mmCIF file of C-alpha atoms and ligand atoms in Angstrom:
data_model
loop_
_atom_site.group_PDB
_atom_site.id
_atom_site.type_symbol
_atom_site.label_atom_id
_atom_site.label_comp_id
_atom_site.label_asym_id
_atom_site.label_seq_id
_atom_site.Cartn_x
_atom_site.Cartn_y
_atom_site.Cartn_z
ATOM 1 C CA MET A 1 4.372 23.083 69.941
ATOM 2 C CA THR A 2 7.832 22.876 68.230
ATOM 3 C CA ASN A 3 8.913 20.703 65.288
ATOM 4 C CA THR A 4 11.168 18.851 67.594
ATOM 5 C CA GLN A 5 7.910 17.896 69.340
ATOM 6 C CA LEU A 6 6.321 16.368 66.634
ATOM 7 C CA GLN A 7 9.527 14.523 66.600
ATOM 8 C CA THR A 8 9.321 15.405 62.766
ATOM 9 C CA ASN A 9 8.655 17.977 59.998
ATOM 10 C CA TYR A 10 5.293 19.315 59.388
ATOM 11 C CA GLN A 11 5.351 19.187 55.769
ATOM 12 C CA ASP A 12 5.914 15.277 56.125
ATOM 13 C CA PHE A 13 2.354 15.042 57.782
ATOM 14 C CA ILE A 14 0.640 16.596 54.251
ATOM 15 C CA ALA A 15 -0.152 14.277 51.885
ATOM 16 C CA GLU A 16 1.780 13.788 48.389
ATOM 17 C CA ARG A 17 -0.983 15.272 46.235
ATOM 18 C CA ILE A 18 -1.008 18.409 47.899
ATOM 19 C CA HIS A 19 2.800 18.804 47.315
ATOM 20 C CA LYS A 20 2.067 17.982 43.796
ATOM 21 C CA VAL A 21 0.150 21.297 43.621
ATOM 22 C CA PRO A 22 2.002 24.910 43.621
ATOM 23 C CA PHE A 23 0.304 27.674 44.850
ATOM 24 C CA SER A 24 -1.020 29.503 42.233
ATOM 25 C CA GLY A 25 1.080 32.419 40.544
ATOM 26 C CA ILE A 26 -1.824 34.921 40.494
ATOM 27 C CA ARG A 27 -0.929 35.278 44.661
ATOM 28 C CA LYS A 28 2.606 36.907 43.829
ATOM 29 C CA PHE A 29 1.120 39.573 41.678
ATOM 30 C CA PHE A 30 -1.890 40.386 44.179
ATOM 31 C CA GLY A 31 0.764 40.866 47.071
ATOM 32 C CA ILE A 32 3.667 43.099 44.857
ATOM 33 C CA ALA A 33 0.329 45.056 43.316
ATOM 34 C CA ALA A 34 -1.398 45.349 47.227
ATOM 35 C CA LYS A 35 1.607 47.874 48.429
ATOM 36 C CA MET A 36 1.498 50.070 45.784
ATOM 37 C CA PRO A 37 -1.016 53.002 46.066
ATOM 38 C CA ASN A 38 -1.477 54.140 42.298
ATOM 39 C CA VAL A 39 -1.748 50.432 40.834
ATOM 40 C CA ILE A 40 -4.161 49.721 38.703
ATOM 41 C CA SER A 41 -4.876 46.218 39.082
ATOM 42 C CA LEU A 42 -6.229 44.600 35.871
ATOM 43 C CA GLY A 43 -5.553 41.059 37.615
ATOM 44 C CA ILE A 44 -8.483 39.893 39.423
ATOM 45 C CA GLY A 45 -11.246 37.703 37.705
ATOM 46 C CA GLU A 46 -14.199 39.376 39.703
ATOM 47 C CA PRO A 47 -16.733 41.758 38.372
ATOM 48 C CA ASP A 48 -16.739 45.369 39.398
ATOM 49 C CA PHE A 49 -19.980 45.811 39.902
ATOM 50 C CA PRO A 50 -21.969 45.599 43.066
ATOM 51 C CA THR A 51 -24.716 42.706 43.357
ATOM 52 C CA PRO A 52 -27.756 44.251 41.913
ATOM 53 C CA ASN A 53 -29.320 45.980 45.082
ATOM 54 C CA PRO A 54 -32.964 44.091 44.454
ATOM 55 C CA ILE A 55 -31.215 40.562 44.688
ATOM 56 C CA THR A 56 -28.828 41.994 48.018
ATOM 57 C CA GLN A 57 -32.102 42.745 49.122
ATOM 58 C CA ALA A 58 -33.538 39.445 48.981
ATOM 59 C CA GLY A 59 -31.075 37.772 51.045
ATOM 60 C CA PHE A 60 -31.257 40.318 53.523
ATOM 61 C CA ASP A 61 -35.240 39.125 53.817
ATOM 62 C CA ALA A 62 -34.333 35.824 53.831
ATOM 63 C CA VAL A 63 -32.310 36.950 57.133
ATOM 64 C CA PHE A 64 -34.660 39.194 58.099
ATOM 65 C CA GLN A 65 -37.724 36.236 57.952
ATOM 66 C CA LYS A 66 -35.059 34.038 59.883
ATOM 67 C CA ASN A 67 -34.751 31.707 56.532
ATOM 68 C CA ILE A 68 -31.500 30.725 58.104
ATOM 69 C CA GLY A 69 -31.246 27.300 58.717
ATOM 70 C CA TYR A 70 -29.758 25.012 56.392
ATOM 71 C CA THR A 71 -31.939 23.971 52.972
ATOM 72 C CA ALA A 72 -32.445 20.480 51.669
ATOM 73 C CA ASN A 73 -28.536 19.308 50.929
ATOM 74 C CA SER A 74 -29.372 19.622 46.844
ATOM 75 C CA GLY A 75 -30.414 23.303 47.571
ATOM 76 C CA LEU A 76 -33.819 25.316 47.870
ATOM 77 C CA ILE A 77 -36.621 23.554 45.837
ATOM 78 C CA GLU A 78 -37.997 26.793 44.739
ATOM 79 C CA LEU A 79 -34.441 27.823 43.427
ATOM 80 C CA ARG A 80 -33.932 24.247 41.677
ATOM 81 C CA GLU A 81 -37.099 24.631 40.003
ATOM 82 C CA LYS A 82 -36.460 28.416 39.005
ATOM 83 C CA LEU A 83 -33.110 26.943 37.640
ATOM 84 C CA SER A 84 -34.639 24.494 35.530
ATOM 85 C CA GLU A 85 -37.163 26.813 34.227
ATOM 86 C CA HIS A 86 -34.346 29.123 33.330
ATOM 87 C CA LEU A 87 -31.874 26.841 31.472
ATOM 88 C CA ASN A 88 -34.644 25.319 29.561
ATOM 89 C CA ASN A 89 -35.854 28.653 28.650
ATOM 90 C CA LEU A 90 -32.014 29.945 27.465
ATOM 91 C CA TYR A 91 -30.767 26.476 26.081
ATOM 92 C CA GLY A 92 -34.023 24.128 25.541
ATOM 93 C CA VAL A 93 -32.389 21.640 28.317
ATOM 94 C CA ASN A 94 -34.284 20.334 30.983
ATOM 95 C CA TYR A 95 -33.708 18.741 34.330
ATOM 96 C CA ASP A 96 -35.212 16.881 37.216
ATOM 97 C CA VAL A 97 -35.379 19.009 40.196
ATOM 98 C CA ASN A 98 -35.390 16.101 42.055
ATOM 99 C CA SER A 99 -32.692 14.110 40.943
ATOM 100 C CA GLU A 100 -30.667 15.816 38.302
ATOM 101 C CA MET A 101 -29.660 19.544 40.675
ATOM 102 C CA ILE A 102 -27.740 20.184 43.254
ATOM 103 C CA ILE A 103 -26.843 23.629 44.195
ATOM 104 C CA THR A 104 -23.375 24.174 45.340
ATOM 105 C CA VAL A 105 -21.193 26.417 46.921
ATOM 106 C CA GLY A 106 -19.816 28.074 43.480
ATOM 107 C CA VAL A 107 -18.743 25.632 40.904
ATOM 108 C CA SER A 108 -15.564 25.952 43.336
ATOM 109 C CA GLU A 109 -17.807 23.177 45.320
ATOM 110 C CA ALA A 110 -19.256 21.794 42.154
ATOM 111 C CA MET A 111 -15.709 20.535 40.515
ATOM 112 C CA LYS A 112 -14.820 19.271 44.239
ATOM 113 C CA CYS A 113 -17.746 16.821 44.616
ATOM 114 C CA VAL A 114 -17.444 16.080 40.871
ATOM 115 C CA PHE A 115 -13.825 14.807 40.332
ATOM 116 C CA SER A 116 -14.134 13.147 44.261
ATOM 117 C CA ALA A 117 -16.647 11.255 43.056
ATOM 118 C CA ILE A 118 -15.592 10.027 39.294
ATOM 119 C CA CYS A 119 -11.982 10.109 39.572
ATOM 120 C CA ASN A 120 -10.024 6.590 41.385
ATOM 121 C CA GLU A 121 -6.550 6.857 41.801
ATOM 122 C CA GLY A 122 -4.406 7.518 38.359
ATOM 123 C CA ASP A 123 -7.911 8.076 36.321
ATOM 124 C CA GLU A 124 -7.455 10.660 33.577
ATOM 125 C CA ILE A 125 -9.156 14.082 32.986
ATOM 126 C CA ILE A 126 -8.271 15.550 29.814
ATOM 127 C CA VAL A 127 -8.473 19.718 30.469
ATOM 128 C CA PRO A 128 -7.425 22.236 27.763
ATOM 129 C CA THR A 129 -5.357 24.837 28.520
ATOM 130 C CA PRO A 130 -4.920 27.933 29.293
ATOM 131 C CA CYS A 131 -7.672 27.127 31.821
ATOM 132 C CA PHE A 132 -8.607 28.406 35.180
ATOM 133 C CA VAL A 133 -6.236 28.058 37.658
ATOM 134 C CA ALA A 134 -8.123 25.335 39.952
ATOM 135 C CA TYR A 135 -8.857 22.790 37.192
ATOM 136 C CA GLU A 136 -5.784 20.908 37.360
ATOM 137 C CA PRO A 137 -5.352 21.157 40.952
ATOM 138 C CA GLU A 138 -9.242 20.200 41.740
ATOM 139 C CA ILE A 139 -8.231 16.861 39.952
ATOM 140 C CA ILE A 140 -5.247 16.162 41.660
ATOM 141 C CA PHE A 141 -6.239 16.519 45.253
ATOM 142 C CA ALA A 142 -9.266 14.028 44.022
ATOM 143 C CA GLY A 143 -6.338 11.368 43.034
ATOM 144 C CA GLY A 144 -6.669 11.775 39.585
ATOM 145 C CA VAL A 145 -4.608 13.255 36.953
ATOM 146 C CA PRO A 146 -4.754 16.219 34.500
ATOM 147 C CA VAL A 147 -3.915 15.594 31.247
ATOM 148 C CA THR A 148 -3.593 18.996 29.410
ATOM 149 C CA VAL A 149 -4.107 19.675 25.877
ATOM 150 C CA GLU A 150 -3.150 22.874 24.590
ATOM 151 C CA CYS A 151 -5.039 25.287 22.715
ATOM 152 C CA LYS A 152 -3.843 27.213 20.347
ATOM 153 C CA LEU A 153 -3.998 31.139 19.071
ATOM 154 C CA GLU A 154 -4.578 30.211 15.504
ATOM 155 C CA ASN A 155 -7.414 28.458 16.869
ATOM 156 C CA ASN A 156 -8.457 31.408 19.013
ATOM 157 C CA PHE A 157 -7.846 29.130 21.896
ATOM 158 C CA GLU A 158 -10.780 27.107 20.792
ATOM 159 C CA LEU A 159 -10.765 23.202 21.607
ATOM 160 C CA THR A 160 -10.950 20.981 18.961
ATOM 161 C CA ALA A 161 -11.874 17.043 19.165
ATOM 162 C CA GLU A 162 -8.757 16.227 16.220
ATOM 163 C CA ASP A 163 -6.348 18.179 19.522
ATOM 164 C CA ILE A 164 -8.151 16.160 22.314
ATOM 165 C CA GLU A 165 -8.092 12.331 20.365
ATOM 166 C CA PRO A 166 -3.913 11.762 20.854
ATOM 167 C CA TYR A 167 -4.573 12.289 24.446
ATOM 168 C CA ILE A 168 -7.237 9.110 25.080
ATOM 169 C CA THR A 169 -6.172 6.197 26.639
ATOM 170 C CA PRO A 170 -7.661 3.272 28.268
ATOM 171 C CA LYS A 171 -7.336 5.539 31.771
ATOM 172 C CA THR A 172 -9.466 8.743 30.135
ATOM 173 C CA LYS A 173 -12.293 9.112 31.960
ATOM 174 C CA ALA A 174 -13.516 12.093 31.200
ATOM 175 C CA ILE A 175 -12.975 16.260 29.507
ATOM 176 C CA PHE A 176 -13.007 18.732 31.662
ATOM 177 C CA PHE A 177 -13.427 22.422 30.047
ATOM 178 C CA GLY A 178 -14.766 25.452 30.730
ATOM 179 C CA PHE A 179 -16.082 28.158 27.240
ATOM 180 C CA PRO A 180 -16.265 30.907 27.390
ATOM 181 C CA CYS A 181 -12.827 30.546 28.717
ATOM 182 C CA ASN A 182 -11.219 32.091 31.655
ATOM 183 C CA PRO A 183 -7.853 33.299 30.930
ATOM 184 C CA THR A 184 -8.220 33.267 27.034
ATOM 185 C CA GLY A 185 -12.131 34.875 26.572
ATOM 186 C CA ALA A 186 -12.339 32.189 23.957
ATOM 187 C CA VAL A 187 -15.578 30.575 23.107
ATOM 188 C CA LEU A 188 -16.755 26.966 21.690
ATOM 189 C CA SER A 189 -18.443 26.977 18.220
ATOM 190 C CA ARG A 190 -21.489 24.675 17.673
ATOM 191 C CA GLU A 191 -19.437 22.908 15.055
ATOM 192 C CA ASN A 192 -16.455 22.402 17.355
ATOM 193 C CA ALA A 193 -18.126 21.747 20.235
ATOM 194 C CA LEU A 194 -20.683 18.903 18.206
ATOM 195 C CA LYS A 195 -17.407 16.951 17.416
ATOM 196 C CA ILE A 196 -16.216 17.066 20.860
ATOM 197 C CA VAL A 197 -19.576 15.153 21.892
ATOM 198 C CA GLN A 198 -18.925 12.641 19.213
ATOM 199 C CA LEU A 199 -15.458 12.063 20.405
ATOM 200 C CA ALA A 200 -16.854 11.640 23.998
ATOM 201 C CA GLU A 201 -19.256 9.095 22.218
ATOM 202 C CA LYS A 202 -16.698 7.031 20.809
ATOM 203 C CA HIS A 203 -14.577 6.758 23.667
ATOM 204 C CA ASN A 204 -17.206 6.611 26.276
ATOM 205 C CA LEU A 205 -16.121 9.294 28.501
ATOM 206 C CA LEU A 206 -18.309 12.110 30.568
ATOM 207 C CA ILE A 207 -17.833 15.673 29.382
ATOM 208 C CA ILE A 208 -17.728 18.182 32.532
ATOM 209 C CA SER A 209 -18.513 21.626 30.781
ATOM 210 C CA ASP A 210 -18.448 24.723 33.123
ATOM 211 C CA GLU A 211 -20.040 27.109 31.825
ATOM 212 C CA ILE A 212 -19.794 30.049 34.800
ATOM 213 C CA TYR A 213 -19.047 32.502 32.474
ATOM 214 C CA ASP A 214 -22.693 31.533 29.579
ATOM 215 C CA ARG A 215 -24.506 34.824 30.147
ATOM 216 C CA LEU A 216 -21.377 36.703 29.216
ATOM 217 C CA VAL A 217 -20.840 36.416 25.130
ATOM 218 C CA TYR A 218 -20.566 39.135 22.572
ATOM 219 C CA GLY A 219 -21.908 38.881 19.371
ATOM 220 C CA THR A 220 -22.515 35.071 19.482
ATOM 221 C CA ASP A 221 -24.891 32.376 21.336
ATOM 222 C CA HIS A 222 -23.173 30.312 24.208
ATOM 223 C CA VAL A 223 -23.114 26.674 23.075
ATOM 224 C CA CYS A 224 -24.988 24.941 25.959
ATOM 225 C CA ILE A 225 -22.987 21.272 26.070
ATOM 226 C CA PRO A 226 -25.588 19.601 27.751
ATOM 227 C CA SER A 227 -28.296 20.993 25.174
ATOM 228 C CA LEU A 228 -26.395 19.122 22.106
ATOM 229 C CA PRO A 229 -27.504 16.223 20.720
ATOM 230 C CA ASN A 230 -26.865 12.570 22.614
ATOM 231 C CA ALA A 231 -24.984 15.148 24.927
ATOM 232 C CA ARG A 232 -26.843 15.289 27.601
ATOM 233 C CA GLU A 233 -26.831 12.063 29.394
ATOM 234 C CA ARG A 234 -23.110 12.013 29.072
ATOM 235 C CA THR A 235 -22.264 15.820 30.172
ATOM 236 C CA VAL A 236 -22.031 17.334 34.025
ATOM 237 C CA LEU A 237 -23.005 20.950 33.598
ATOM 238 C CA LEU A 238 -21.633 23.281 36.039
ATOM 239 C CA GLY A 239 -23.004 26.510 36.128
ATOM 240 C CA GLY A 240 -22.970 29.396 38.923
ATOM 241 C CA PHE A 241 -24.330 32.641 40.020
ATOM 242 C CA SER A 242 -20.457 34.596 40.453
ATOM 243 C CA LYS A 243 -19.813 35.802 36.841
ATOM 244 C CA ASP A 244 -23.181 36.111 35.610
ATOM 245 C CA TYR A 245 -24.942 38.055 38.446
ATOM 246 C CA SER A 246 -21.703 39.579 39.943
ATOM 247 C CA MET A 247 -22.394 37.443 43.130
ATOM 248 C CA THR A 248 -19.054 35.897 43.972
ATOM 249 C CA GLY A 249 -19.051 36.476 47.516
ATOM 250 C CA TRP A 250 -22.285 35.026 47.781
ATOM 251 C CA ARG A 251 -21.208 31.465 46.558
ATOM 252 C CA VAL A 252 -23.985 30.211 44.711
ATOM 253 C CA GLY A 253 -23.432 27.428 42.163
ATOM 254 C CA TYR A 254 -25.053 24.363 40.521
ATOM 255 C CA ILE A 255 -24.600 20.752 38.958
ATOM 256 C CA CYS A 256 -26.841 19.385 36.993
ATOM 257 C CA ALA A 257 -26.601 15.617 35.439
ATOM 258 C CA ASN A 258 -27.919 12.290 35.203
ATOM 259 C CA PRO A 259 -29.586 10.939 38.381
ATOM 260 C CA ASP A 260 -27.007 7.898 38.783
ATOM 261 C CA LEU A 261 -24.128 10.382 38.499
ATOM 262 C CA MET A 262 -25.878 13.146 41.006
ATOM 263 C CA GLU A 263 -26.409 10.527 43.984
ATOM 264 C CA ALA A 264 -22.224 10.216 43.885
ATOM 265 C CA PHE A 265 -22.233 13.880 44.028
ATOM 266 C CA SER A 266 -24.487 14.320 46.550
ATOM 267 C CA LYS A 267 -22.929 12.066 48.953
ATOM 268 C CA ILE A 268 -19.852 14.321 48.546
ATOM 269 C CA HIS A 269 -21.950 17.775 49.023
ATOM 270 C CA GLN A 270 -24.315 16.373 51.543
ATOM 271 C CA TYR A 271 -20.714 15.360 54.153
ATOM 272 C CA CYS A 272 -18.969 18.395 53.434
ATOM 273 C CA VAL A 273 -21.229 21.172 53.469
ATOM 274 C CA MET A 274 -24.615 20.021 54.095
ATOM 275 C CA SER A 275 -25.833 22.713 51.744
ATOM 276 C CA ALA A 276 -25.036 26.037 49.693
ATOM 277 C CA PRO A 277 -25.450 29.288 51.962
ATOM 278 C CA THR A 278 -29.063 29.677 53.075
ATOM 279 C CA ILE A 279 -29.060 33.939 52.833
ATOM 280 C CA SER A 280 -27.112 33.357 49.134
ATOM 281 C CA GLN A 281 -29.785 30.725 48.025
ATOM 282 C CA TYR A 282 -32.481 33.076 48.326
ATOM 283 C CA ALA A 283 -30.838 35.910 46.391
ATOM 284 C CA ALA A 284 -30.083 33.593 43.916
ATOM 285 C CA LEU A 285 -33.779 32.733 43.590
ATOM 286 C CA ALA A 286 -34.332 36.413 43.193
ATOM 287 C CA ALA A 287 -31.258 37.129 40.350
ATOM 288 C CA LEU A 288 -33.046 33.863 38.227
ATOM 289 C CA GLN A 289 -36.436 36.130 38.899
ATOM 290 C CA ILE A 290 -35.580 39.638 38.496
ATOM 291 C CA GLY A 291 -32.141 39.942 37.341
ATOM 292 C CA GLU A 292 -32.053 39.626 33.441
ATOM 293 C CA PRO A 293 -32.028 43.818 33.352
ATOM 294 C CA PHE A 294 -28.874 43.809 35.151
ATOM 295 C CA VAL A 295 -27.129 40.838 33.397
ATOM 296 C CA LYS A 296 -28.143 43.022 30.364
ATOM 297 C CA GLN A 297 -26.502 45.943 31.440
ATOM 298 C CA MET A 298 -23.441 44.582 32.717
ATOM 299 C CA HIS A 299 -22.921 42.545 29.798
ATOM 300 C CA ASP A 300 -23.522 45.325 27.808
ATOM 301 C CA GLU A 301 -20.446 47.130 29.972
ATOM 302 C CA TYR A 302 -18.516 44.559 29.792
ATOM 303 C CA ASP A 303 -18.905 44.233 25.679
ATOM 304 C CA ARG A 304 -17.923 48.165 25.310
ATOM 305 C CA ARG A 305 -14.783 47.399 27.517
ATOM 306 C CA ARG A 306 -13.647 44.528 25.803
ATOM 307 C CA LYS A 307 -13.983 46.194 22.512
ATOM 308 C CA LEU A 308 -11.741 48.848 24.226
ATOM 309 C CA VAL A 309 -8.708 46.249 25.563
ATOM 310 C CA VAL A 310 -8.859 44.679 22.076
ATOM 311 C CA SER A 311 -8.288 47.440 20.056
ATOM 312 C CA SER A 312 -5.999 49.157 22.046
ATOM 313 C CA CYS A 313 -3.867 46.083 22.678
ATOM 314 C CA ASN A 314 -3.517 45.468 19.196
ATOM 315 C CA GLU A 315 -2.648 49.397 18.648
ATOM 316 C CA MET A 316 -0.018 49.286 20.784
ATOM 317 C CA GLY A 317 1.571 45.906 18.781
ATOM 318 C CA LEU A 318 0.404 43.532 21.339
ATOM 319 C CA ASP A 319 -1.289 40.758 19.114
ATOM 320 C CA CYS A 320 -4.836 40.214 20.608
ATOM 321 C CA PHE A 321 -7.275 37.991 19.316
ATOM 322 C CA GLU A 322 -10.762 39.003 19.537
ATOM 323 C CA PRO A 323 -12.084 36.962 22.506
ATOM 324 C CA LYS A 324 -16.128 36.551 22.517
ATOM 325 C CA GLY A 325 -16.790 35.698 25.986
ATOM 326 C CA ALA A 326 -16.181 36.078 29.804
ATOM 327 C CA PHE A 327 -14.047 39.495 30.691
ATOM 328 C CA TYR A 328 -10.718 38.757 29.530
ATOM 329 C CA ALA A 329 -8.223 39.704 26.635
ATOM 330 C CA PHE A 330 -5.324 37.030 26.463
ATOM 331 C CA PRO A 331 -3.110 39.550 23.915
ATOM 332 C CA SER A 332 0.618 37.935 23.114
ATOM 333 C CA VAL A 333 3.405 40.121 24.512
ATOM 334 C CA ALA A 334 5.737 38.218 21.995
ATOM 335 C CA LYS A 335 6.270 40.892 20.039
ATOM 336 C CA THR A 336 8.340 42.934 23.073
ATOM 337 C CA GLY A 337 10.786 40.073 23.387
ATOM 338 C CA MET A 338 9.641 39.226 26.664
ATOM 339 C CA ASN A 339 7.422 36.354 27.933
ATOM 340 C CA GLY A 340 4.293 37.112 29.896
ATOM 341 C CA ASP A 341 6.045 36.534 33.424
ATOM 342 C CA ASP A 342 8.838 39.164 32.524
ATOM 343 C CA PHE A 343 6.405 41.576 30.906
ATOM 344 C CA ALA A 344 3.701 41.540 33.697
ATOM 345 C CA GLU A 345 6.263 42.106 36.226
ATOM 346 C CA LYS A 346 8.087 44.883 34.644
ATOM 347 C CA LEU A 347 4.998 46.710 33.672
ATOM 348 C CA LEU A 348 3.581 46.260 37.270
ATOM 349 C CA LEU A 349 6.904 47.665 38.660
ATOM 350 C CA ASP A 350 7.772 50.615 35.948
ATOM 351 C CA GLN A 351 3.524 51.555 35.321
ATOM 352 C CA GLU A 352 1.698 50.105 38.339
ATOM 353 C CA VAL A 353 -0.789 48.071 36.428
ATOM 354 C CA ALA A 354 -0.988 44.745 37.022
ATOM 355 C CA VAL A 355 -1.802 41.800 34.299
ATOM 356 C CA ILE A 356 -1.475 38.050 35.284
ATOM 357 C CA PRO A 357 1.047 35.991 33.202
ATOM 358 C CA GLY A 358 -0.322 33.899 31.090
ATOM 359 C CA SER A 359 2.453 30.694 32.221
ATOM 360 C CA ALA A 360 -0.099 31.034 35.871
ATOM 361 C CA PHE A 361 -3.206 29.418 33.219
ATOM 362 C CA GLY A 362 -1.142 26.624 32.209
ATOM 363 C CA LYS A 363 0.354 25.201 29.084
ATOM 364 C CA GLY A 364 0.363 27.827 25.686
ATOM 365 C CA GLY A 365 -0.153 31.182 28.128
ATOM 366 C CA GLU A 366 3.625 31.657 28.099
ATOM 367 C CA ASN A 367 3.831 34.536 26.072
ATOM 368 C CA HIS A 368 0.906 35.800 26.810
ATOM 369 C CA VAL A 369 -0.900 37.892 29.694
ATOM 370 C CA ARG A 370 -4.488 37.936 30.808
ATOM 371 C CA ILE A 371 -6.314 41.539 31.169
ATOM 372 C CA ALA A 372 -9.128 41.003 33.455
ATOM 373 C CA TYR A 373 -11.366 44.370 31.963
ATOM 374 C CA CYS A 374 -13.385 44.147 35.125
ATOM 375 C CA LYS A 375 -12.601 47.926 35.964
ATOM 376 C CA SER A 376 -14.398 51.104 35.058
ATOM 377 C CA TYR A 377 -14.140 52.234 31.791
ATOM 378 C CA GLU A 378 -11.625 55.301 32.633
ATOM 379 C CA GLN A 379 -9.937 52.842 34.744
ATOM 380 C CA ILE A 380 -9.225 50.429 31.968
ATOM 381 C CA GLU A 381 -8.216 53.698 29.293
ATOM 382 C CA ILE A 382 -5.790 55.258 31.989
ATOM 383 C CA ALA A 383 -4.875 51.402 32.343
ATOM 384 C CA LEU A 384 -4.122 50.766 28.611
ATOM 385 C CA GLU A 385 -2.371 54.210 28.345
ATOM 386 C CA ARG A 386 0.067 53.749 30.823
ATOM 387 C CA MET A 387 0.887 49.947 29.019
ATOM 388 C CA ARG A 388 1.114 51.851 25.773
ATOM 389 C CA LYS A 389 4.071 53.922 27.589
ATOM 390 C CA PHE A 390 5.697 51.134 28.888
ATOM 391 C CA VAL A 391 5.523 49.080 24.893
ATOM 392 C CA GLU A 392 6.451 52.506 23.170
ATOM 393 C CA LYS A 393 9.246 53.374 25.688
ATOM 394 C CA GLY A 394 10.980 49.656 25.012
ATOM 395 C CA ASN A 395 14.419 48.655 26.800
ATOM 396 C CA TYR A 396 13.145 46.629 29.246
HETATM 397 C C1 PLP B 412 -13.815 29.314 34.988
HETATM 398 C C2 PLP B 412 -14.158 29.461 36.021
HETATM 399 N N1 PLP B 412 -14.808 28.522 37.289
HETATM 400 C C3 PLP B 412 -15.053 28.483 38.341
HETATM 401 C C4 PLP B 412 -14.296 29.564 39.121
HETATM 402 C C5 PLP B 412 -15.268 29.781 40.349
HETATM 403 O O1 PLP B 412 -16.222 29.937 40.532
HETATM 404 P P1 PLP B 412 -17.244 30.051 41.978
HETATM 405 O O2 PLP B 412 -17.236 31.773 42.761
HETATM 406 O O3 PLP B 412 -18.545 29.961 41.462
HETATM 407 O O4 PLP B 412 -16.921 29.300 43.099
HETATM 408 C C6 PLP B 412 -14.377 30.660 38.432
HETATM 409 C C7 PLP B 412 -13.903 31.524 39.152
HETATM 410 O O5 PLP B 412 -12.861 32.567 38.451
HETATM 411 C C8 PLP B 412 -13.639 30.481 36.870
HETATM 412 O O6 PLP B 412 -13.540 31.733 35.942
#
């Protein structure tokens, strides 16, 4: 069928809010990098470790045991029970398995459920930037308005209550953030987190906390927001298995929150996906049962790489604050005289190393690039050596 037969342009069929969202800046780089045979990509924010074998095995077992139908909408009861115990052991936070937990198709679907459930047209959601590329689009798709608050390098890219408060209006419904942070690697201190909770109380706002990288923190403890005093009832906790357990493609995540909120989230989840993939839920259950040594191994290896990346960047003059979480470093390239976009593009063409320009992650990222250290130590060493050559050569 041609456009003339439609009597209009295809674009006219697309909702305005979809037009508001551009494609992710990350895609362009993957497109170029894919055509380069010797490229080393430090671009993708995805663990390079395979899913640990016993976890994979549990997925296969589920298939062979014919556990392949839908599960309960909110997920396998055994998985919810184990997850509830897990969150209680780690953070001392308790969720009722029947009314306060849903297993989702990753944090991605969790965001969809939450924002579709809470946003009336024009409701404002505060989002600190630089942030994960999907945060702002998910809010816009749901009819909300993301109100961005820039996290500052001088605060180690932490979010503070003082930064947020001027942006609160009568339309503000929630503060949404994710620490450890993609792309900066920043974590949130207990002190700052407490002040943000107090601010949310003062203005009667929800907090939506994406804690998908909770197990990947280095030399510090993860601050689980709902475990803080007075936080649980106004916090929606999002988490998942993609990063901590190297299970991106299995697509399992979760939402934990108060039952009244959960009822609304469940409606969307139920009509949208019925239930998260069953086989994957069995694998996720195994991850919680036997995954701990693997988490530790992967964590320690990320930490080793993190130290290498941070020290090498600083040595070559790319100022890099110490990221204490996730698997990203976010050095400034300002000293080269380039912004992050130019640096990333020229580095890729000159040295075949892919990093992502910080601008892809919103305000505050313009003079930075994101380095994902999800590659072997040896590959990272080679990539950093190429970067050093590029920076030292000057004359870009
Ligand atoms: C901060 C953050 N939240 C959520 C996601 C999406 O995770 P999932 O695989 O659980 O959908 C990602 C993936 O990169 C992420 O970095």
